[in-house]
CSV table of C-alpha atoms in Angstrom, one decimal:
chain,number,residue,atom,x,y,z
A,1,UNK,CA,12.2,88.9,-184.1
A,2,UNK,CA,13.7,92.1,-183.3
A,3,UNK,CA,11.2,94.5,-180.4
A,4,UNK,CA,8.9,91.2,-180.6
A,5,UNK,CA,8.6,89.2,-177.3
A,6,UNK,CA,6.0,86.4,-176.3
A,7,UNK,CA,5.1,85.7,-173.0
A,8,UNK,CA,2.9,82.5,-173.8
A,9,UNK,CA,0.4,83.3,-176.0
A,10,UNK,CA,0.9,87.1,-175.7
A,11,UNK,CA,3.1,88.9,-177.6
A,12,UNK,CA,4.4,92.5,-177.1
A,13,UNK,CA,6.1,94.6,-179.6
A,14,UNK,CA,8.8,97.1,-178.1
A,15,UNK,CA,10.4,99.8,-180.9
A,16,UNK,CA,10.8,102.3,-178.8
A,17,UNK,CA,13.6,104.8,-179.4
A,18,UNK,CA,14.3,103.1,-183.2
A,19,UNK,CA,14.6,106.3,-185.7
A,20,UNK,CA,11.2,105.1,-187.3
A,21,UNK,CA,9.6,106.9,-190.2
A,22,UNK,CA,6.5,106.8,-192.1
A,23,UNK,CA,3.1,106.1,-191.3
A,24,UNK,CA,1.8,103.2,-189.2
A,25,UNK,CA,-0.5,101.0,-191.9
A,26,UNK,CA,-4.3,101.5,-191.3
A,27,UNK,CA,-5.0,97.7,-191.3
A,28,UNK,CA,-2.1,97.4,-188.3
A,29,UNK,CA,-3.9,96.4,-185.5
A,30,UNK,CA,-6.1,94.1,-187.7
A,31,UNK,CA,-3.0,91.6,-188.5
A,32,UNK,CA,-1.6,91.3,-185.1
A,33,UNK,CA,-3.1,91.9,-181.2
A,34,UNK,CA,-0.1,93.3,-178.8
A,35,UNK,CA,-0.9,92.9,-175.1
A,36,UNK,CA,2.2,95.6,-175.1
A,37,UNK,CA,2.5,98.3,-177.6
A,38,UNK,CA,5.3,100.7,-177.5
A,39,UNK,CA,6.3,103.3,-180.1
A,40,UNK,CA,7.3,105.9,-178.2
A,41,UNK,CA,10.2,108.2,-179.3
A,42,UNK,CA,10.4,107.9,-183.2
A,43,UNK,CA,9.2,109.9,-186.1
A,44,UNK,CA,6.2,108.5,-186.8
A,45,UNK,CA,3.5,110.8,-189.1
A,46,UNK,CA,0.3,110.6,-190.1
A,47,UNK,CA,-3.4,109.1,-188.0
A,48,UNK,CA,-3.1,106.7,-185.0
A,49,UNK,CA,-5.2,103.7,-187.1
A,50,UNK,CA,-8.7,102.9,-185.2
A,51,UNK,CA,-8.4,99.6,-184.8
A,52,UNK,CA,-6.3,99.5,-181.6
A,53,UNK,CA,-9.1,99.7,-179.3
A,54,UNK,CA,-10.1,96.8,-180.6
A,55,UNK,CA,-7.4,94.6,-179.3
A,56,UNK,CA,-8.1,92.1,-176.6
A,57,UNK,CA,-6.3,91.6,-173.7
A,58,UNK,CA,-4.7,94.8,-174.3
A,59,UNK,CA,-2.5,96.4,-171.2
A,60,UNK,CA,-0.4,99.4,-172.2
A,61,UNK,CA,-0.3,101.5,-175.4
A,62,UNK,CA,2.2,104.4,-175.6
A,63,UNK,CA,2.9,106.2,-178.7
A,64,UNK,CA,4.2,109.3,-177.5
A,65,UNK,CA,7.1,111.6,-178.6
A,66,UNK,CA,6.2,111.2,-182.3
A,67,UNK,CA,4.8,112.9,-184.8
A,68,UNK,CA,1.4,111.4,-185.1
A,69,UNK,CA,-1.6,114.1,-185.9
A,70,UNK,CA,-5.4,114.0,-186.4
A,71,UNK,CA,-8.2,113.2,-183.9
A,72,UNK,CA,-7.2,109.9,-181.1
A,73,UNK,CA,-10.6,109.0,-181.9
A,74,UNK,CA,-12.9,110.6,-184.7
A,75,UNK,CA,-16.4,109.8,-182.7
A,76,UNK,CA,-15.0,111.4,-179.8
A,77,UNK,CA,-14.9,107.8,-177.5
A,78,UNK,CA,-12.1,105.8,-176.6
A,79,UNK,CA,-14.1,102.2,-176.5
A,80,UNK,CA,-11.8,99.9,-175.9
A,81,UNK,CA,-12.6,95.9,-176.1
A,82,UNK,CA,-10.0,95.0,-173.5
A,83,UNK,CA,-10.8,95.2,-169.7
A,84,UNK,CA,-7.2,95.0,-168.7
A,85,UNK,CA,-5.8,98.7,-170.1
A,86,UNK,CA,-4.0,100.0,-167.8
A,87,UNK,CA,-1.9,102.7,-169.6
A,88,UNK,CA,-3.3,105.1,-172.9
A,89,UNK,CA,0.1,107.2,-173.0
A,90,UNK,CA,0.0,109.4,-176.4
A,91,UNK,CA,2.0,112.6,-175.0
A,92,UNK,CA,4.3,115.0,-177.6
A,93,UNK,CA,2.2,114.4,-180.9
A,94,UNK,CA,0.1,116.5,-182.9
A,95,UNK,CA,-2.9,115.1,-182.1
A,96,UNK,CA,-6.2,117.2,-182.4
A,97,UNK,CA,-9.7,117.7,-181.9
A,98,UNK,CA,-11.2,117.2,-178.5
A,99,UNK,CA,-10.2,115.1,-175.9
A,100,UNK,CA,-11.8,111.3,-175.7
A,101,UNK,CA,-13.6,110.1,-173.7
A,102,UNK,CA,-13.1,106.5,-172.0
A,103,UNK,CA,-15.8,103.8,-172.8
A,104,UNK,CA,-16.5,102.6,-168.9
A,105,UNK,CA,-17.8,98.8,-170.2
A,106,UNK,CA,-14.8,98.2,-171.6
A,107,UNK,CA,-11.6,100.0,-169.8
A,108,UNK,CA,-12.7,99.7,-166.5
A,109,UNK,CA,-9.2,99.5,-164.6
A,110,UNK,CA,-6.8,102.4,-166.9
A,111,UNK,CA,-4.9,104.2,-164.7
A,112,UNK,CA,-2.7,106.3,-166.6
A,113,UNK,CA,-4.5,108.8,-169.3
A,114,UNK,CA,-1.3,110.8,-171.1
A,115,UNK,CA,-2.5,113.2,-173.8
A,116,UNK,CA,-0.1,116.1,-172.6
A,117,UNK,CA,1.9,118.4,-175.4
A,118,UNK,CA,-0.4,118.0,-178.5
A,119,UNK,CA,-3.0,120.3,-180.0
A,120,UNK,CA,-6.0,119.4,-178.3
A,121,UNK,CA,-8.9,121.5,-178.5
A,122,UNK,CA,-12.3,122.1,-177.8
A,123,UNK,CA,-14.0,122.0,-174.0
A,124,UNK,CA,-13.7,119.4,-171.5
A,125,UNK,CA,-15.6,116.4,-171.5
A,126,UNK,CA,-18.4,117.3,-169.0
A,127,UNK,CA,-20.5,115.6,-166.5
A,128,UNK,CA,-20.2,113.1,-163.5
A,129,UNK,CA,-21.1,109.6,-163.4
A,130,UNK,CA,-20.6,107.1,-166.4
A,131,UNK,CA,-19.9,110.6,-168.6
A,132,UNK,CA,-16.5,111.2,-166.6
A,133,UNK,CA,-13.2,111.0,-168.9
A,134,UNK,CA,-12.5,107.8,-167.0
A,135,UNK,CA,-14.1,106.4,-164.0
A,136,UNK,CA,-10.6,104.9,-162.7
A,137,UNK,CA,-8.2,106.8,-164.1
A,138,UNK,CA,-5.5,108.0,-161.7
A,139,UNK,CA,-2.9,110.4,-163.3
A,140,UNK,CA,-4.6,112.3,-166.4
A,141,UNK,CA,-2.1,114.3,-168.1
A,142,UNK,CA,-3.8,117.2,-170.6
A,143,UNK,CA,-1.4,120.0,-170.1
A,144,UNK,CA,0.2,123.0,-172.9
A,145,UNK,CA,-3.1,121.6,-175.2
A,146,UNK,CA,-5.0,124.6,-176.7
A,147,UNK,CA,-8.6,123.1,-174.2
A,148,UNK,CA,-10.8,126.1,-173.8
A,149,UNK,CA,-13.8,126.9,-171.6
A,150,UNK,CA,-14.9,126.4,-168.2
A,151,UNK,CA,-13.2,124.6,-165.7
A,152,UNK,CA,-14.7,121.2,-165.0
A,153,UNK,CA,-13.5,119.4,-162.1
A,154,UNK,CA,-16.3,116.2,-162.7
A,155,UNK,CA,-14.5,115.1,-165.6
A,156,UNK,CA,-12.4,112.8,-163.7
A,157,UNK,CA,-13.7,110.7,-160.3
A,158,UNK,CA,-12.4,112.7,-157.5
A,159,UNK,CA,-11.9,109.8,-155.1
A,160,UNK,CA,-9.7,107.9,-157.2
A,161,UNK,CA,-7.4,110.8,-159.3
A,162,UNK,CA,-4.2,111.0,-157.7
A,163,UNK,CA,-2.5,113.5,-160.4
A,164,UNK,CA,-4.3,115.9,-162.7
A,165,UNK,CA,-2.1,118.4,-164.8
A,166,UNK,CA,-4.3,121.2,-166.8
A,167,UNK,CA,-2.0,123.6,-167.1
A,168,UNK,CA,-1.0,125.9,-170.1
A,169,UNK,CA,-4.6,125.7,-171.9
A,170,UNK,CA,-7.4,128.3,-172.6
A,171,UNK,CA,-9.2,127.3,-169.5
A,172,UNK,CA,-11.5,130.2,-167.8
A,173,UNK,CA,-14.1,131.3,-165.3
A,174,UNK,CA,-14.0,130.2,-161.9
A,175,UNK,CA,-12.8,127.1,-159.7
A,176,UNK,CA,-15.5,125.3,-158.0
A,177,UNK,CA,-15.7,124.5,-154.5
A,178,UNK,CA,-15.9,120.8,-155.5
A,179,UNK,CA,-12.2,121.0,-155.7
A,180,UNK,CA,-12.2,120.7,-152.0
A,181,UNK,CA,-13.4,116.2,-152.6
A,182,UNK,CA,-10.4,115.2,-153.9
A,183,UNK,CA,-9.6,112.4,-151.6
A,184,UNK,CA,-6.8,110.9,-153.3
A,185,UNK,CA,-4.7,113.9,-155.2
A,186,UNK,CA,-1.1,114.1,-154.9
A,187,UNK,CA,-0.7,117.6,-157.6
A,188,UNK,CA,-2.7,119.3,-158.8
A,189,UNK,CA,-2.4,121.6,-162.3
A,190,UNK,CA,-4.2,124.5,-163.5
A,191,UNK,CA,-1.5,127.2,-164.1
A,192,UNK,CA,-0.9,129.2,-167.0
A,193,UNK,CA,-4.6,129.2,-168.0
A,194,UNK,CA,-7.3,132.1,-168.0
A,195,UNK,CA,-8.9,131.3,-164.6
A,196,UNK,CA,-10.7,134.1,-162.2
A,197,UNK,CA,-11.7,134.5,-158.9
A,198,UNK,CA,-10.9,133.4,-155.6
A,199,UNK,CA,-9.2,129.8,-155.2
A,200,UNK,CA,-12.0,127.8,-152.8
A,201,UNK,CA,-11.3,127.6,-148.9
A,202,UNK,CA,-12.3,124.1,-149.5
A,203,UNK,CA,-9.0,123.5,-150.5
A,204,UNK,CA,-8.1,122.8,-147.5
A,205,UNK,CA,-9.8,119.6,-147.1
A,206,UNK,CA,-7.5,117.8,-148.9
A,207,UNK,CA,-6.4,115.3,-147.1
A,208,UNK,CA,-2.6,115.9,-145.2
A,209,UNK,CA,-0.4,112.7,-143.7
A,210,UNK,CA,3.6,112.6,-142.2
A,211,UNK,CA,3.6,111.0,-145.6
A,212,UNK,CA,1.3,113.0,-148.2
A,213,UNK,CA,1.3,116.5,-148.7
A,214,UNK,CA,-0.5,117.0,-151.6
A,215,UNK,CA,0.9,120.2,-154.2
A,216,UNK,CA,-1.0,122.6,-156.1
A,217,UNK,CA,0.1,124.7,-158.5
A,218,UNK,CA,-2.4,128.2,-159.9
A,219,UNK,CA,0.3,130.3,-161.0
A,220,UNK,CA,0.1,132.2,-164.3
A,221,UNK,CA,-3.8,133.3,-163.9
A,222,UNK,CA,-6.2,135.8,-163.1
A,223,UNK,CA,-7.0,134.4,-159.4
A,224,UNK,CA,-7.1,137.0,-156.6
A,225,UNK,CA,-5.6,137.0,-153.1
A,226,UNK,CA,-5.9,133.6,-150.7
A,227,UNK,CA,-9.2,133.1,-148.9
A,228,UNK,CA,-8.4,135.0,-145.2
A,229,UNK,CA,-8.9,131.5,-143.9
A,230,UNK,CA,-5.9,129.9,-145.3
A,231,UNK,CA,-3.4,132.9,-143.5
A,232,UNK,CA,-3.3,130.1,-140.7
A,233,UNK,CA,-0.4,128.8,-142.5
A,234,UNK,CA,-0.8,125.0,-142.3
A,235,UNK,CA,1.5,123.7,-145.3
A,236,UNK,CA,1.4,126.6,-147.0
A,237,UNK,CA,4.4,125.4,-149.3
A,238,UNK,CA,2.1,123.3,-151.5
A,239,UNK,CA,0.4,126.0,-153.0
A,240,UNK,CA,1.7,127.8,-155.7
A,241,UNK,CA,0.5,131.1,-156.8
């Protein structure tokens, strides 16, 4: 069958880039259980069905560039029944209403978490812990949503996130000087937001290798000069202002 492939007993479904239409049925996910699910780059409308993240053994899950809109998840919580999601990729919709949470007993290994280009709204998921966005998730993607509120750095585990992209929201107030634990980041995102104050000297403590230099990017807010201990001028190419 055309975009249908079986490895074994697992079968993947690949209609990527197909001039689709129409609604994907609400019972979908019900009749068949993809390990691989990839819509991406069609004109599909209406909700994302709930019954996805009920599919075991799932691994990736992209439906981005289409035309999809409502909430990802009404309840607010992503709670997946697979263990082996690696990928939640749902970029250049219309999706809306706040961002999900991940459900930690089931998705325990997701690295990528791509909500970017939709209409996203509300704060951002708030504490540490279990209450993070996604205990593993590497490369969280949220930019140009309409997210309002305070900057919260805990949403994500700051020893594992390699890239987190914020930019172009409502965000405001001040940047912690938590942002100084990320031990992992590669870039970092907050321009074109609403945020005030001085950027953190802790900054600084990212860590710097012959082979990472880590990139940060505050442009387009209300942020005042650089903290007079940064005029050093130690890589002072990553940091955009």
């Amino acid at each position: 069958w055309y975009g249908i492939t079986f490895s074994g007993s697992d079968m993947s479904i690949d209609l990527s880039s197909n001039n689709l239409v129409g609604v994907i049925p609400s019972d979908f996910f019900a009749n068949c259980a993809p390990v691989n699910f990839n819509v991406k780059s069609n004109s599909l409308s209406g909700a994302l069905p709930s019954g996805f993240v009920q599919i075991p053994g799932l691994v990736q899950f992209d439906v981005s560039y289409n035309k999809l809109s409502g909430p990802i998840s009404p309840n607010g919580a992503l709670e997946f029944t697979s263990s082996s999601l690696t990928a939640f990729i749902a970029s250049h919709n219309q999706f809306s209403g706040p961002v999900p949470t991940i459900n930690q007993a089931g998705a325990s290994i997701i690295e990528s978490y791509l909500l970017d280009n939709n209409q996203l709204s509300g704060v951002l998921p708030t504490g540490g812990g279990t209450n993070q966005i996604g205990h593993q998730i590497r490369y969280l993607h949220l930019q140009n949503n309409q997210i309002e509120g305070p900057l919260n750095l805990e949403l994500v585990n700051k020893a594992q996130i390699h890239e987190l992209n914020l930019a172009g929201n409502k965000l405001n107030g001040t940047i912690s000087s938590s942002i100084g634990d990320f031990r992992e980041i590669r870039s970092l995102d907050l321009s074109r937001n609403q945020l005030s104050g001085q950027v953190p000297a802790t900054l600084t403590m990212w860590p710097f290798t012959p082979q990472v230099a880590p990139k940060a990017n505050f442009s387009y807010n209300a942020l005042s000069s650089l903290p007079a201990s940064w005029q050093y001028g130690r890589d002072t190419a990553k940091w955009n202002f």
